[in-house]
Amino acid sequence: ILDVIMLLAVRSLNGRTDLGSNMMFWSAVVGSTALFSIVDSMQFNAQMVFFAHRVDPAIGGTYMTLLNTAANLGSTWPASVVMYMVGQLSVPPTCETVEGGAEICKGGRESYFPLQLVLSILGCLWVYLMGSKVQHLAELPDDAWRTHLDEDDEEGSGNTDPNSEGQSNRKVKKAD
């Protein structure tokens, strides 16, 4: 939202070069960048805490890396898609050179604001429709995220001796 306000401010300041206009523009740029960095850091920390609680000790760092890679991919590709869509949906103005070398441009359509509106509505709909499912996943106990590899090994091998060949140094439950 702050970015849209900043872009609207830039549009209203078009052509002004006075000190007040420049200060307003650079204040909006610095404020938007700082707010984005703060929110991005908070989201990353929350995500890492969530992943750390769900990591299965049987596969440890590999699982954490997999979860982090999936999160990075999920947060990276939308920017490229949106930039592609802005380029495809924008219509450049028609420009012509008049006497004296001046260039006059007419028409054109910028697609950033309509695209921002549509994607914001889709995001709000996703949160509304899928929010309860995401909340349900977040409230699952840590055990629900485990692979249970140790339990599979015990059931399949029939061997309860932790010192026998073919067994790793993992804890093995002895049969009653």
C-alpha positions as a Markdown table, in Angstrom:
| # | Residue | x | y | z |
|---|---|---|---|---|
| 1 | Ile | 0.0 | 0.0 | 0.0 |
| 2 | Leu | 2.9 | 2.4 | 0.8 |
| 3 | Asp | 4.3 | 1.7 | -2.6 |
| 4 | Val | 1.1 | 2.7 | -4.3 |
| 5 | Ile | 0.9 | 5.9 | -2.2 |
| 6 | Met | 4.5 | 6.6 | -3.2 |
| 7 | Leu | 3.8 | 6.1 | -6.9 |
| 8 | Leu | 0.7 | 8.4 | -6.6 |
| 9 | Ala | 2.9 | 11.0 | -5.0 |
| 10 | Val | 5.5 | 10.7 | -7.7 |
| 11 | Arg | 2.8 | 11.1 | -10.3 |
| 12 | Ser | 1.4 | 14.2 | -8.6 |
| 13 | Leu | 4.9 | 15.7 | -8.4 |
| 14 | Asn | 5.6 | 15.2 | -12.1 |
| 15 | Gly | 7.7 | 18.0 | -13.4 |
| 16 | Arg | 8.2 | 19.8 | -10.1 |
| 17 | Thr | 11.8 | 20.4 | -9.0 |
| 18 | Asp | 11.3 | 22.5 | -5.8 |
| 19 | Leu | 12.9 | 21.3 | -2.6 |
| 20 | Gly | 9.6 | 20.4 | -0.9 |
| 21 | Ser | 8.7 | 18.0 | -3.8 |
| 22 | Asn | 12.1 | 16.4 | -3.8 |
| 23 | Met | 12.0 | 15.9 | 0.0 |
| 24 | Met | 8.5 | 14.4 | -0.2 |
| 25 | Phe | 9.7 | 12.0 | -2.9 |
| 26 | Trp | 12.9 | 10.9 | -1.2 |
| 27 | Ser | 11.1 | 10.5 | 2.1 |
| 28 | Ala | 8.6 | 8.2 | 0.5 |
| 29 | Val | 11.3 | 6.2 | -1.1 |
| 30 | Val | 13.3 | 5.8 | 2.2 |
| 31 | Gly | 10.1 | 5.1 | 4.2 |
| 32 | Ser | 8.9 | 2.5 | 1.7 |
| 33 | Thr | 12.3 | 0.8 | 1.6 |
| 34 | Ala | 12.7 | 0.8 | 5.4 |
| 35 | Leu | 9.2 | -0.5 | 6.0 |
| 36 | Phe | 9.8 | -3.3 | 3.4 |
| 37 | Ser | 13.1 | -4.3 | 5.0 |
| 38 | Ile | 11.5 | -4.5 | 8.5 |
| 39 | Val | 8.5 | -6.5 | 7.4 |
| 40 | Asp | 10.7 | -8.8 | 5.2 |
| 41 | Ser | 13.0 | -9.5 | 8.2 |
| 42 | Met | 10.1 | -10.2 | 10.5 |
| 43 | Gln | 8.5 | -12.6 | 7.9 |
| 44 | Phe | 11.8 | -14.4 | 7.4 |
| 45 | Asn | 12.3 | -14.9 | 11.1 |
| 46 | Ala | 8.8 | -16.2 | 11.6 |
| 47 | Gln | 9.2 | -18.5 | 8.7 |
| 48 | Met | 12.5 | -19.9 | 10.1 |
| 49 | Val | 11.0 | -20.4 | 13.5 |
| 50 | Phe | 8.1 | -22.3 | 11.9 |
| 51 | Phe | 10.4 | -24.5 | 9.9 |
| 52 | Ala | 12.7 | -25.1 | 12.9 |
| 53 | His | 9.8 | -26.5 | 14.9 |
| 54 | Arg | 8.8 | -28.8 | 12.1 |
| 55 | Val | 12.2 | -30.1 | 11.2 |
| 56 | Asp | 12.5 | -33.9 | 11.6 |
| 57 | Pro | 15.6 | -34.8 | 13.6 |
| 58 | Ala | 15.9 | -38.0 | 11.5 |
| 59 | Ile | 16.9 | -35.9 | 8.4 |
| 60 | Gly | 17.8 | -32.6 | 10.2 |
| 61 | Gly | 19.4 | -30.0 | 8.0 |
| 62 | Thr | 18.3 | -31.5 | 4.7 |
| 63 | Tyr | 14.7 | -31.0 | 5.6 |
| 64 | Met | 15.3 | -27.4 | 6.8 |
| 65 | Thr | 17.1 | -26.7 | 3.5 |
| 66 | Leu | 14.3 | -28.2 | 1.5 |
| 67 | Leu | 11.7 | -26.1 | 3.3 |
| 68 | Asn | 13.8 | -22.9 | 3.0 |
| 69 | Thr | 14.4 | -23.6 | -0.8 |
| 70 | Ala | 10.6 | -24.1 | -1.4 |
| 71 | Ala | 9.9 | -20.8 | 0.5 |
| 72 | Asn | 12.6 | -18.9 | -1.5 |
| 73 | Leu | 11.2 | -20.2 | -4.8 |
| 74 | Gly | 7.7 | -19.3 | -3.7 |
| 75 | Ser | 8.6 | -15.8 | -2.9 |
| 76 | Thr | 10.9 | -15.1 | -5.8 |
| 77 | Trp | 9.1 | -16.1 | -9.0 |
| 78 | Pro | 6.0 | -13.8 | -8.6 |
| 79 | Ala | 8.1 | -10.7 | -9.0 |
| 80 | Ser | 9.4 | -11.9 | -12.4 |
| 81 | Val | 5.8 | -12.9 | -13.5 |
| 82 | Val | 4.4 | -9.5 | -12.4 |
| 83 | Met | 7.2 | -7.6 | -14.2 |
| 84 | Tyr | 6.5 | -9.6 | -17.4 |
| 85 | Met | 2.8 | -9.0 | -17.1 |
| 86 | Val | 3.3 | -5.2 | -16.6 |
| 87 | Gly | 5.4 | -5.2 | -19.8 |
| 88 | Gln | 2.9 | -7.2 | -21.8 |
| 89 | Leu | -0.2 | -5.3 | -20.6 |
| 90 | Ser | 1.2 | -1.7 | -20.9 |
| 91 | Val | 0.6 | 0.2 | -24.1 |
| 92 | Pro | 3.3 | 2.7 | -25.0 |
| 93 | Pro | 2.3 | 6.2 | -26.1 |
| 94 | Thr | 2.4 | 7.3 | -29.7 |
| 95 | Cys | 5.1 | 10.0 | -30.1 |
| 96 | Glu | 5.7 | 12.4 | -32.9 |
| 97 | Thr | 8.3 | 15.1 | -33.5 |
| 98 | Val | 7.0 | 18.5 | -34.3 |
| 99 | Glu | 8.7 | 21.6 | -35.7 |
| 100 | Gly | 11.6 | 22.8 | -33.6 |
| 101 | Gly | 12.5 | 19.2 | -32.5 |
| 102 | Ala | 10.0 | 18.9 | -29.7 |
| 103 | Glu | 8.5 | 15.5 | -29.2 |
| 104 | Ile | 4.7 | 15.2 | -28.3 |
| 105 | Cys | 3.4 | 11.9 | -26.9 |
| 106 | Lys | -0.2 | 11.0 | -26.8 |
| 107 | Gly | -2.1 | 8.0 | -25.5 |
| 108 | Gly | -0.6 | 5.0 | -23.9 |
| 109 | Arg | -1.7 | 3.0 | -20.9 |
| 110 | Glu | 0.2 | 2.0 | -17.8 |
| 111 | Ser | -0.8 | -1.4 | -16.4 |
| 112 | Tyr | 0.8 | -1.2 | -13.0 |
| 113 | Phe | -2.1 | 0.2 | -11.1 |
| 114 | Pro | -4.8 | -2.0 | -12.5 |
| 115 | Leu | -2.6 | -5.1 | -12.1 |
| 116 | Gln | -1.8 | -4.0 | -8.5 |
| 117 | Leu | -5.5 | -3.7 | -7.8 |
| 118 | Val | -6.4 | -7.1 | -9.3 |
| 119 | Leu | -3.5 | -9.0 | -7.7 |
| 120 | Ser | -4.3 | -7.3 | -4.3 |
| 121 | Ile | -7.9 | -8.5 | -4.5 |
| 122 | Leu | -6.8 | -12.0 | -5.5 |
| 123 | Gly | -4.4 | -12.0 | -2.5 |
| 124 | Cys | -7.2 | -10.9 | -0.1 |
| 125 | Leu | -9.5 | -13.6 | -1.6 |
| 126 | Trp | -6.8 | -16.2 | -1.1 |
| 127 | Val | -6.3 | -15.2 | 2.6 |
| 128 | Tyr | -10.1 | -15.3 | 3.1 |
| 129 | Leu | -10.6 | -18.7 | 1.4 |
| 130 | Met | -7.5 | -20.5 | 2.5 |
| 131 | Gly | -6.7 | -18.8 | 5.8 |
| 132 | Ser | -8.5 | -21.5 | 7.9 |
| 133 | Lys | -6.6 | -24.3 | 6.1 |
| 134 | Val | -3.3 | -22.6 | 6.6 |
| 135 | Gln | -4.2 | -22.0 | 10.3 |
| 136 | His | -5.0 | -25.7 | 10.6 |
| 137 | Leu | -1.6 | -26.7 | 9.2 |
| 138 | Ala | 0.1 | -24.2 | 11.5 |
| 139 | Glu | -1.7 | -25.7 | 14.5 |
| 140 | Leu | -0.8 | -29.3 | 13.7 |
| 141 | Pro | 1.5 | -30.9 | 16.3 |
| 142 | Asp | 5.2 | -31.2 | 15.5 |
| 143 | Asp | 4.9 | -34.9 | 15.3 |
| 144 | Ala | 2.5 | -34.6 | 12.3 |
| 145 | Trp | 5.4 | -33.1 | 10.3 |
| 146 | Arg | 7.8 | -36.0 | 11.1 |
| 147 | Thr | 8.8 | -38.7 | 8.6 |
| 148 | His | 8.9 | -41.4 | 11.3 |
| 149 | Leu | 11.9 | -43.1 | 9.6 |
| 150 | Asp | 13.0 | -44.6 | 12.9 |
| 151 | Glu | 9.7 | -46.3 | 13.4 |
| 152 | Asp | 9.7 | -47.7 | 9.8 |
| 153 | Asp | 13.2 | -49.2 | 10.3 |
| 154 | Glu | 12.1 | -50.9 | 13.5 |
| 155 | Glu | 9.0 | -52.4 | 12.1 |
| 156 | Gly | 10.5 | -53.6 | 8.8 |
| 157 | Ser | 13.8 | -55.2 | 10.1 |
| 158 | Gly | 12.5 | -57.2 | 13.0 |
| 159 | Asn | 15.9 | -56.7 | 14.6 |
| 160 | Thr | 15.9 | -55.1 | 18.0 |
| 161 | Asp | 19.6 | -55.3 | 18.7 |
| 162 | Pro | 21.1 | -51.8 | 18.3 |
| 163 | Asn | 24.6 | -53.2 | 17.8 |
| 164 | Ser | 23.8 | -55.5 | 14.9 |
| 165 | Glu | 25.1 | -54.9 | 11.3 |
| 166 | Gly | 22.9 | -52.8 | 9.1 |
| 167 | Gln | 21.7 | -50.6 | 11.9 |
| 168 | Ser | 22.8 | -47.0 | 12.3 |
| 169 | Asn | 23.6 | -45.4 | 15.6 |
| 170 | Arg | 20.0 | -44.3 | 16.0 |
| 171 | Lys | 18.0 | -45.3 | 19.0 |
| 172 | Val | 16.0 | -48.4 | 18.5 |
| 173 | Lys | 13.2 | -49.4 | 20.8 |
| 174 | Lys | 13.4 | -52.9 | 22.2 |
| 175 | Ala | 10.4 | -55.2 | 21.8 |
| 176 | Asp | 8.5 | -55.9 | 25.0 |
